[in-house]
């Protein structure tokens, strides 16, 4: 996989970018991403499948399972989300209906990991895995709260 949990120098000689991921139990992991690939690629490549269920749609931005909460210090450094990402984040937040345990502030800093491209400028970025994530592929369009 592209985002292996390797150190600097990265797999196959690519220069890798450290990404700090905080899990729901406050454990912090450092994974490494390859510039040009997505944050989701880095997290999947680090084999976090026992604690992160992201990527149900294969990185197409259609499920919200790769949603992460971006650290406040990094949120403004990312390019703004596109309309399709905003729509998916809004739909997922509505499904939770305030029951998911994620605060409004966290939801404001939510992004889809599949839509964040790893760049060298993101070295050291910190993201949290949310406490609650809905797979929007499993929620028929006519049943989604809007």
PDB file of C-alpha atoms in Angstrom:
ATOM      1  CA  UNK A   1       0.000   0.000   0.000  1.00  0.00           C
ATOM      2  CA  UNK A   2       1.038   3.547  -0.587  1.00  0.00           C
ATOM      3  CA  UNK A   3       0.743   4.923   2.937  1.00  0.00           C
ATOM      4  CA  UNK A   4       2.853   2.449   4.811  1.00  0.00           C
ATOM      5  CA  UNK A   5       3.694   3.036   8.441  1.00  0.00           C
ATOM      6  CA  UNK A   6       7.334   3.438   7.598  1.00  0.00           C
ATOM      7  CA  UNK A   7       9.677   6.132   8.744  1.00  0.00           C
ATOM      8  CA  UNK A   8      11.256   9.009   6.875  1.00  0.00           C
ATOM      9  CA  UNK A   9      12.461   8.009   3.458  1.00  0.00           C
ATOM     10  CA  UNK A  10       9.253   6.053   3.047  1.00  0.00           C
ATOM     11  CA  UNK A  11       8.547   2.942   1.051  1.00  0.00           C
ATOM     12  CA  UNK A  12      10.259   2.527  -2.292  1.00  0.00           C
ATOM     13  CA  UNK A  13      12.424   5.598  -1.690  1.00  0.00           C
ATOM     14  CA  UNK A  14       9.537   8.113  -1.662  1.00  0.00           C
ATOM     15  CA  UNK A  15       9.856  10.846   0.918  1.00  0.00           C
ATOM     16  CA  UNK A  16       7.063  10.243   3.395  1.00  0.00           C
ATOM     17  CA  UNK A  17       5.103  12.754   5.435  1.00  0.00           C
ATOM     18  CA  UNK A  18       4.338  12.090   9.137  1.00  0.00           C
ATOM     19  CA  UNK A  19       0.669  12.264  10.083  1.00  0.00           C
ATOM     20  CA  UNK A  20      -0.485  12.065  13.702  1.00  0.00           C
ATOM     21  CA  UNK A  21      -3.737  10.173  14.214  1.00  0.00           C
ATOM     22  CA  UNK A  22      -5.522  10.254  17.582  1.00  0.00           C
ATOM     23  CA  UNK A  23      -7.838   7.305  18.172  1.00  0.00           C
ATOM     24  CA  UNK A  24     -11.070   7.343  20.176  1.00  0.00           C
ATOM     25  CA  UNK A  25      -9.205   6.094  23.272  1.00  0.00           C
ATOM     26  CA  UNK A  26      -6.722   9.031  22.954  1.00  0.00           C
ATOM     27  CA  UNK A  27      -3.933   6.770  21.702  1.00  0.00           C
ATOM     28  CA  UNK A  28      -1.817   8.687  19.194  1.00  0.00           C
ATOM     29  CA  UNK A  29      -0.272   6.910  16.220  1.00  0.00           C
ATOM     30  CA  UNK A  30       2.068   8.300  13.619  1.00  0.00           C
ATOM     31  CA  UNK A  31       1.472   7.068  10.107  1.00  0.00           C
ATOM     32  CA  UNK A  32       3.323   8.139   6.999  1.00  0.00           C
ATOM     33  CA  UNK A  33       1.835   9.287   3.728  1.00  0.00           C
ATOM     34  CA  UNK A  34       3.239   9.739   0.259  1.00  0.00           C
ATOM     35  CA  UNK A  35       2.775  13.211  -1.280  1.00  0.00           C
ATOM     36  CA  UNK A  36       0.128  13.127  -3.970  1.00  0.00           C
ATOM     37  CA  UNK A  37      -1.834  10.301  -2.385  1.00  0.00           C
ATOM     38  CA  UNK A  38      -4.654  10.782   0.101  1.00  0.00           C
ATOM     39  CA  UNK A  39      -4.720  10.833   3.867  1.00  0.00           C
ATOM     40  CA  UNK A  40      -7.005   7.792   3.586  1.00  0.00           C
ATOM     41  CA  UNK A  41      -4.260   5.954   1.659  1.00  0.00           C
ATOM     42  CA  UNK A  42      -1.817   6.696   4.477  1.00  0.00           C
ATOM     43  CA  UNK A  43      -4.213   5.473   7.162  1.00  0.00           C
ATOM     44  CA  UNK A  44      -5.180   2.334   5.251  1.00  0.00           C
ATOM     45  CA  UNK A  45      -1.542   1.625   4.430  1.00  0.00           C
ATOM     46  CA  UNK A  46      -0.714   1.724   8.132  1.00  0.00           C
ATOM     47  CA  UNK A  47      -3.142  -1.191   8.664  1.00  0.00           C
ATOM     48  CA  UNK A  48      -5.363   0.573  11.174  1.00  0.00           C
ATOM     49  CA  UNK A  49      -8.361  -1.596  10.251  1.00  0.00           C
ATOM     50  CA  UNK A  50      -8.910  -2.694  13.843  1.00  0.00           C
ATOM     51  CA  UNK A  51      -9.487   0.932  14.939  1.00  0.00           C
ATOM     52  CA  UNK A  52     -10.420   2.767  11.724  1.00  0.00           C
ATOM     53  CA  UNK A  53     -13.122   1.559   9.364  1.00  0.00           C
ATOM     54  CA  UNK A  54     -12.629   4.174   6.675  1.00  0.00           C
ATOM     55  CA  UNK A  55     -12.741   3.710   2.944  1.00  0.00           C
ATOM     56  CA  UNK A  56     -15.959   1.748   2.404  1.00  0.00           C
ATOM     57  CA  UNK A  57     -16.476   3.516  -0.948  1.00  0.00           C
ATOM     58  CA  UNK A  58     -12.877   3.099  -2.069  1.00  0.00           C
ATOM     59  CA  UNK A  59     -12.000   6.748  -1.580  1.00  0.00           C
ATOM     60  CA  UNK A  60     -14.742   8.220  -3.782  1.00  0.00           C
ATOM     61  CA  UNK A  61     -16.156  10.511  -1.099  1.00  0.00           C
ATOM     62  CA  UNK A  62     -19.474   8.658  -1.109  1.00  0.00           C
ATOM     63  CA  UNK A  63     -19.687   7.023   2.331  1.00  0.00           C
ATOM     64  CA  UNK A  64     -18.197   9.261   5.072  1.00  0.00           C
ATOM     65  CA  UNK A  65     -16.490   6.313   6.809  1.00  0.00           C
ATOM     66  CA  UNK A  66     -13.095   7.991   6.425  1.00  0.00           C
ATOM     67  CA  UNK A  67     -14.241  11.133   8.223  1.00  0.00           C
ATOM     68  CA  UNK A  68     -11.607  12.639  10.493  1.00  0.00           C
ATOM     69  CA  UNK A  69     -11.559  15.696  12.740  1.00  0.00           C
ATOM     70  CA  UNK A  70      -8.702  18.007  11.784  1.00  0.00           C
ATOM     71  CA  UNK A  71      -6.761  19.698  14.568  1.00  0.00           C
ATOM     72  CA  UNK A  72      -7.754  23.336  14.910  1.00  0.00           C
ATOM     73  CA  UNK A  73      -4.200  24.487  14.173  1.00  0.00           C
ATOM     74  CA  UNK A  74      -4.257  22.623  10.840  1.00  0.00           C
ATOM     75  CA  UNK A  75      -7.845  23.163   9.683  1.00  0.00           C
ATOM     76  CA  UNK A  76      -7.127  26.495   7.981  1.00  0.00           C
ATOM     77  CA  UNK A  77      -4.028  25.131   6.227  1.00  0.00           C
ATOM     78  CA  UNK A  78      -6.024  22.636   4.181  1.00  0.00           C
ATOM     79  CA  UNK A  79      -7.624  23.571   0.884  1.00  0.00           C
ATOM     80  CA  UNK A  80     -11.352  24.151   1.396  1.00  0.00           C
ATOM     81  CA  UNK A  81     -13.606  21.152   0.835  1.00  0.00           C
ATOM     82  CA  UNK A  82     -15.412  20.832  -2.487  1.00  0.00           C
ATOM     83  CA  UNK A  83     -19.220  20.875  -2.614  1.00  0.00           C
ATOM     84  CA  UNK A  84     -19.520  17.075  -2.854  1.00  0.00           C
ATOM     85  CA  UNK A  85     -17.418  16.645   0.307  1.00  0.00           C
ATOM     86  CA  UNK A  86     -19.497  19.252   2.152  1.00  0.00           C
ATOM     87  CA  UNK A  87     -22.699  17.478   1.086  1.00  0.00           C
ATOM     88  CA  UNK A  88     -21.424  14.138   2.391  1.00  0.00           C
ATOM     89  CA  UNK A  89     -20.261  15.662   5.685  1.00  0.00           C
ATOM     90  CA  UNK A  90     -23.635  17.391   6.140  1.00  0.00           C
ATOM     91  CA  UNK A  91     -25.537  14.186   5.398  1.00  0.00           C
ATOM     92  CA  UNK A  92     -23.423  12.200   7.852  1.00  0.00           C
ATOM     93  CA  UNK A  93     -23.843  14.829  10.581  1.00  0.00           C
ATOM     94  CA  UNK A  94     -27.628  14.811  10.083  1.00  0.00           C
ATOM     95  CA  UNK A  95     -27.721  11.012  10.442  1.00  0.00           C
ATOM     96  CA  UNK A  96     -26.047  11.298  13.809  1.00  0.00           C
ATOM     97  CA  UNK A  97     -28.735  13.685  14.973  1.00  0.00           C
ATOM     98  CA  UNK A  98     -26.681  14.787  17.959  1.00  0.00           C
ATOM     99  CA  UNK A  99     -26.438  11.231  19.265  1.00  0.00           C
ATOM    100  CA  UNK A 100     -22.992  10.401  17.936  1.00  0.00           C
ATOM    101  CA  UNK A 101     -20.984  12.015  20.688  1.00  0.00           C
ATOM    102  CA  UNK A 102     -19.197  14.390  18.306  1.00  0.00           C
ATOM    103  CA  UNK A 103     -19.384  18.038  19.318  1.00  0.00           C
ATOM    104  CA  UNK A 104     -20.495  20.778  16.946  1.00  0.00           C
ATOM    105  CA  UNK A 105     -16.938  22.138  16.966  1.00  0.00           C
ATOM    106  CA  UNK A 106     -15.623  18.733  15.879  1.00  0.00           C
ATOM    107  CA  UNK A 107     -18.187  18.538  13.103  1.00  0.00           C
ATOM    108  CA  UNK A 108     -17.066  21.968  11.857  1.00  0.00           C
ATOM    109  CA  UNK A 109     -13.501  20.631  11.474  1.00  0.00           C
ATOM    110  CA  UNK A 110     -14.607  17.340   9.929  1.00  0.00           C
ATOM    111  CA  UNK A 111     -13.107  16.323   6.607  1.00  0.00           C
ATOM    112  CA  UNK A 112     -13.086  13.171   4.516  1.00  0.00           C
ATOM    113  CA  UNK A 113      -9.613  11.628   4.608  1.00  0.00           C
ATOM    114  CA  UNK A 114     -10.057  10.468   1.005  1.00  0.00           C
ATOM    115  CA  UNK A 115     -10.377  14.105  -0.097  1.00  0.00           C
ATOM    116  CA  UNK A 116      -7.236  15.376   1.645  1.00  0.00           C
ATOM    117  CA  UNK A 117      -4.177  15.090  -0.553  1.00  0.00           C
ATOM    118  CA  UNK A 118      -0.936  14.514   1.348  1.00  0.00           C
ATOM    119  CA  UNK A 119       1.643  17.220   0.671  1.00  0.00           C
ATOM    120  CA  UNK A 120       4.983  18.004   2.262  1.00  0.00           C
ATOM    121  CA  UNK A 121       3.337  21.082   3.817  1.00  0.00           C
ATOM    122  CA  UNK A 122       1.118  18.745   5.865  1.00  0.00           C
ATOM    123  CA  UNK A 123       4.070  17.144   7.676  1.00  0.00           C
ATOM    124  CA  UNK A 124       2.995  16.768  11.289  1.00  0.00           C
ATOM    125  CA  UNK A 125      -0.750  17.303  10.721  1.00  0.00           C
ATOM    126  CA  UNK A 126      -2.913  15.955  13.528  1.00  0.00           C
ATOM    127  CA  UNK A 127      -6.337  14.387  13.017  1.00  0.00           C
ATOM    128  CA  UNK A 128      -8.761  12.573  15.285  1.00  0.00           C
ATOM    129  CA  UNK A 129     -10.849   9.522  14.450  1.00  0.00           C
ATOM    130  CA  UNK A 130     -14.410  10.518  15.441  1.00  0.00           C
ATOM    131  CA  UNK A 131     -16.331   8.588  18.075  1.00  0.00           C
ATOM    132  CA  UNK A 132     -19.239   8.023  15.725  1.00  0.00           C
ATOM    133  CA  UNK A 133     -19.190   7.430  11.970  1.00  0.00           C
ATOM    134  CA  UNK A 134     -22.067   6.402   9.703  1.00  0.00           C
ATOM    135  CA  UNK A 135     -21.541   4.563   6.433  1.00  0.00           C
ATOM    136  CA  UNK A 136     -23.767   6.612   4.164  1.00  0.00           C
ATOM    137  CA  UNK A 137     -23.667   3.844   1.531  1.00  0.00           C
ATOM    138  CA  UNK A 138     -25.902   1.879   3.902  1.00  0.00           C
ATOM    139  CA  UNK A 139     -28.466   4.674   4.242  1.00  0.00           C
ATOM    140  CA  UNK A 140     -30.846   4.865   1.243  1.00  0.00           C
ATOM    141  CA  UNK A 141     -31.213   8.379  -0.137  1.00  0.00           C
ATOM    142  CA  UNK A 142     -34.915   8.546   0.687  1.00  0.00           C
ATOM    143  CA  UNK A 143     -34.176   7.707   4.346  1.00  0.00           C
ATOM    144  CA  UNK A 144     -31.413  10.243   4.934  1.00  0.00           C
ATOM    145  CA  UNK A 145     -32.224  13.025   7.368  1.00  0.00           C
ATOM    146  CA  UNK A 146     -31.795  16.383   5.683  1.00  0.00           C
TER     147      UNK A 146
END
